[in-house]
CSV table of C-alpha atoms in Angstrom, one decimal:
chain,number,residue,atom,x,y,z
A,1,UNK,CA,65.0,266.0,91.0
A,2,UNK,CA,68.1,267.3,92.8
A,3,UNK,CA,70.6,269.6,91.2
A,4,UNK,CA,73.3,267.0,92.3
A,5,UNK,CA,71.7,264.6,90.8
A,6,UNK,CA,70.7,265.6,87.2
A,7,UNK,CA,75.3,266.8,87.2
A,8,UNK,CA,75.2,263.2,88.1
A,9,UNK,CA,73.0,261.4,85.7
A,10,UNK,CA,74.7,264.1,83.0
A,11,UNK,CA,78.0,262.8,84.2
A,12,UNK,CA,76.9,259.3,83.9
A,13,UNK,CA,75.6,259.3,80.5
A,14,UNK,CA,78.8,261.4,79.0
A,15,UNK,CA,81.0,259.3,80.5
A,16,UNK,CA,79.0,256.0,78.9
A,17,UNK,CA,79.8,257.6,75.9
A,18,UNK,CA,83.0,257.8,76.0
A,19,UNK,CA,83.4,254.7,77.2
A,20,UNK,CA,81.9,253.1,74.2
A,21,UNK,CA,84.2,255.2,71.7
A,22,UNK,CA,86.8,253.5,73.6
A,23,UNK,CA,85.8,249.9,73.4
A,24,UNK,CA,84.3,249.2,76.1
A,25,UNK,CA,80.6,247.5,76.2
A,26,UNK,CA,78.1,249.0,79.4
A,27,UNK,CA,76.3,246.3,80.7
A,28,UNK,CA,74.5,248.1,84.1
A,29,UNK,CA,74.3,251.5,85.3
A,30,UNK,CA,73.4,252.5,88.5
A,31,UNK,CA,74.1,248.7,90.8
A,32,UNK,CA,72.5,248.9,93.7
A,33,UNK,CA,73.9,247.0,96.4
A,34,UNK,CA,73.4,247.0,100.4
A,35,UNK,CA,77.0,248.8,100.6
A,36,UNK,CA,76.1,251.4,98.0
A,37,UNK,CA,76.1,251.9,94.3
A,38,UNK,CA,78.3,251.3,91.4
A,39,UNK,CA,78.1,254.1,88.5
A,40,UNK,CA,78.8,251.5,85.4
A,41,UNK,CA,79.6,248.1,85.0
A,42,UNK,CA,81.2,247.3,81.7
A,43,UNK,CA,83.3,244.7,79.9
A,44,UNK,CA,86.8,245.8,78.0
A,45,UNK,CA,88.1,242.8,76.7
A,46,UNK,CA,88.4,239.9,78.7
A,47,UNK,CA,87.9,242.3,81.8
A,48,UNK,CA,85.1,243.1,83.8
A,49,UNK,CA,85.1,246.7,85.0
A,50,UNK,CA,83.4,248.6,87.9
A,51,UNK,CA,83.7,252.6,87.1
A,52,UNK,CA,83.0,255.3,89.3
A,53,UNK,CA,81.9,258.5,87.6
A,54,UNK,CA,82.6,261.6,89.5
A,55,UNK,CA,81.8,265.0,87.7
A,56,UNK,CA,82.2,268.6,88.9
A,57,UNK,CA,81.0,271.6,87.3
A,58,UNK,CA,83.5,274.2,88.6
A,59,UNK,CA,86.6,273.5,90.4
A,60,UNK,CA,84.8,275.5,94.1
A,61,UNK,CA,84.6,271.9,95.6
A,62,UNK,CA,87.6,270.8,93.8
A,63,UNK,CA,88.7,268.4,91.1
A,64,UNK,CA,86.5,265.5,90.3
A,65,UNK,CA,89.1,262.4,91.2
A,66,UNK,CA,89.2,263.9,94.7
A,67,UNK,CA,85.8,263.4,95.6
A,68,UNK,CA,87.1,259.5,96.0
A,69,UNK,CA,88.5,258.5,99.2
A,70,UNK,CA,89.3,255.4,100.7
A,71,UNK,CA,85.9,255.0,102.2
A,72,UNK,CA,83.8,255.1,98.6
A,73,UNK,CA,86.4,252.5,97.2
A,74,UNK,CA,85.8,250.1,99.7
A,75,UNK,CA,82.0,250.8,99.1
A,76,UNK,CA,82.3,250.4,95.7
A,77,UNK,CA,85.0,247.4,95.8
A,78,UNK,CA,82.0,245.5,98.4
A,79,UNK,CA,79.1,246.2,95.6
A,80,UNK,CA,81.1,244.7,92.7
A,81,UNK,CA,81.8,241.6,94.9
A,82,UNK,CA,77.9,241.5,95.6
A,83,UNK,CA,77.5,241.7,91.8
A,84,UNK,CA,80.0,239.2,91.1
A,85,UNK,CA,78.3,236.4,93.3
A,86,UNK,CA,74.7,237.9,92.2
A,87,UNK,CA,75.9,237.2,88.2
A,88,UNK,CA,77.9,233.8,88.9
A,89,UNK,CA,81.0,235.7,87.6
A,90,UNK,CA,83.3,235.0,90.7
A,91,UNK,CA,86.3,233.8,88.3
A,92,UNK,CA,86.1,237.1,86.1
A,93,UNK,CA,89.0,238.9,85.5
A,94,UNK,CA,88.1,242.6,87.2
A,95,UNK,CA,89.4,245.9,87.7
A,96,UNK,CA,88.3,249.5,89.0
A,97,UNK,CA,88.5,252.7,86.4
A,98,UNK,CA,87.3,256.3,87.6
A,99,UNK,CA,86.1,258.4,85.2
A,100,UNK,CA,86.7,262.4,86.6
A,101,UNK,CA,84.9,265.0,84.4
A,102,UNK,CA,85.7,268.5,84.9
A,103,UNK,CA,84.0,270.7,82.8
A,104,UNK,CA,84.9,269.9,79.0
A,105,UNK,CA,87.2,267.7,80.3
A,106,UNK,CA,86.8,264.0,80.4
A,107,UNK,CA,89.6,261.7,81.9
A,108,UNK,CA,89.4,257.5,82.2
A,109,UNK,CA,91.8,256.4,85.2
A,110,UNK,CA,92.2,252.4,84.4
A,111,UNK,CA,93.1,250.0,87.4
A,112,UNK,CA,92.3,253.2,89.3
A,113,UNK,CA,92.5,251.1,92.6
A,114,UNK,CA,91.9,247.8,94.1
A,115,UNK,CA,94.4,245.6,92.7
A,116,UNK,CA,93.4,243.8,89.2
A,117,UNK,CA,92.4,240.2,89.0
């Protein structure tokens, strides 16, 4: 397996954690969808939340909420709509939370984009 992809499963499973310490419940990892994949997939609340996990080691390729531009969010705003029809969850209040990790440093970034519904 990849370098970039054990920093990303890392990333992935530290960022589940703290999720849970923070309320929320994980319900899918790693959604697969024709326009790409969605990180986690978790209820807080009411609210059904699609969360991007982006994780850098050093700061050489720069801070971790970067690495998301307006292409991956419409990516990843397409796969939660495939998941939504997939799970008969159309009427589901949603939104879309980044988590950035930078070293020892974990940040959540609710409503991150998209607009909530």
């Amino acid at each position: 397996m990849s370098d970039k992809r054990v920093t990303g499963q890392e990333g992935e499973s530290q960022a589940a954690a703290v999720l849970k310490k923070e309320g929320y419940r994980i319900l899918a990892t790693n959604f697969r969808s024709p326009f790409g994949e969605i990180d986690i997939i978790a209820e807080e609340r009411d609210c059904l939340v699609f969360i991007e996990v982006k994780r850098r080691k050093g700061r050489s390729f720069g801070a971790s909420l970067e690495a998301i531009d307006a292409r991956k969010k419409l990516h990843i705003i397409r796969s939660a709509q495939v998941y939504l029809k997939k799970n008969r969850c159309i009427d589901r209040r949603i939104r879309f939370d980044v988590v950035g990790i930078d070293g020892d440093t974990v940040r959540v970034i609710r409503h991150a984009f998209g607009e909530e519904r």
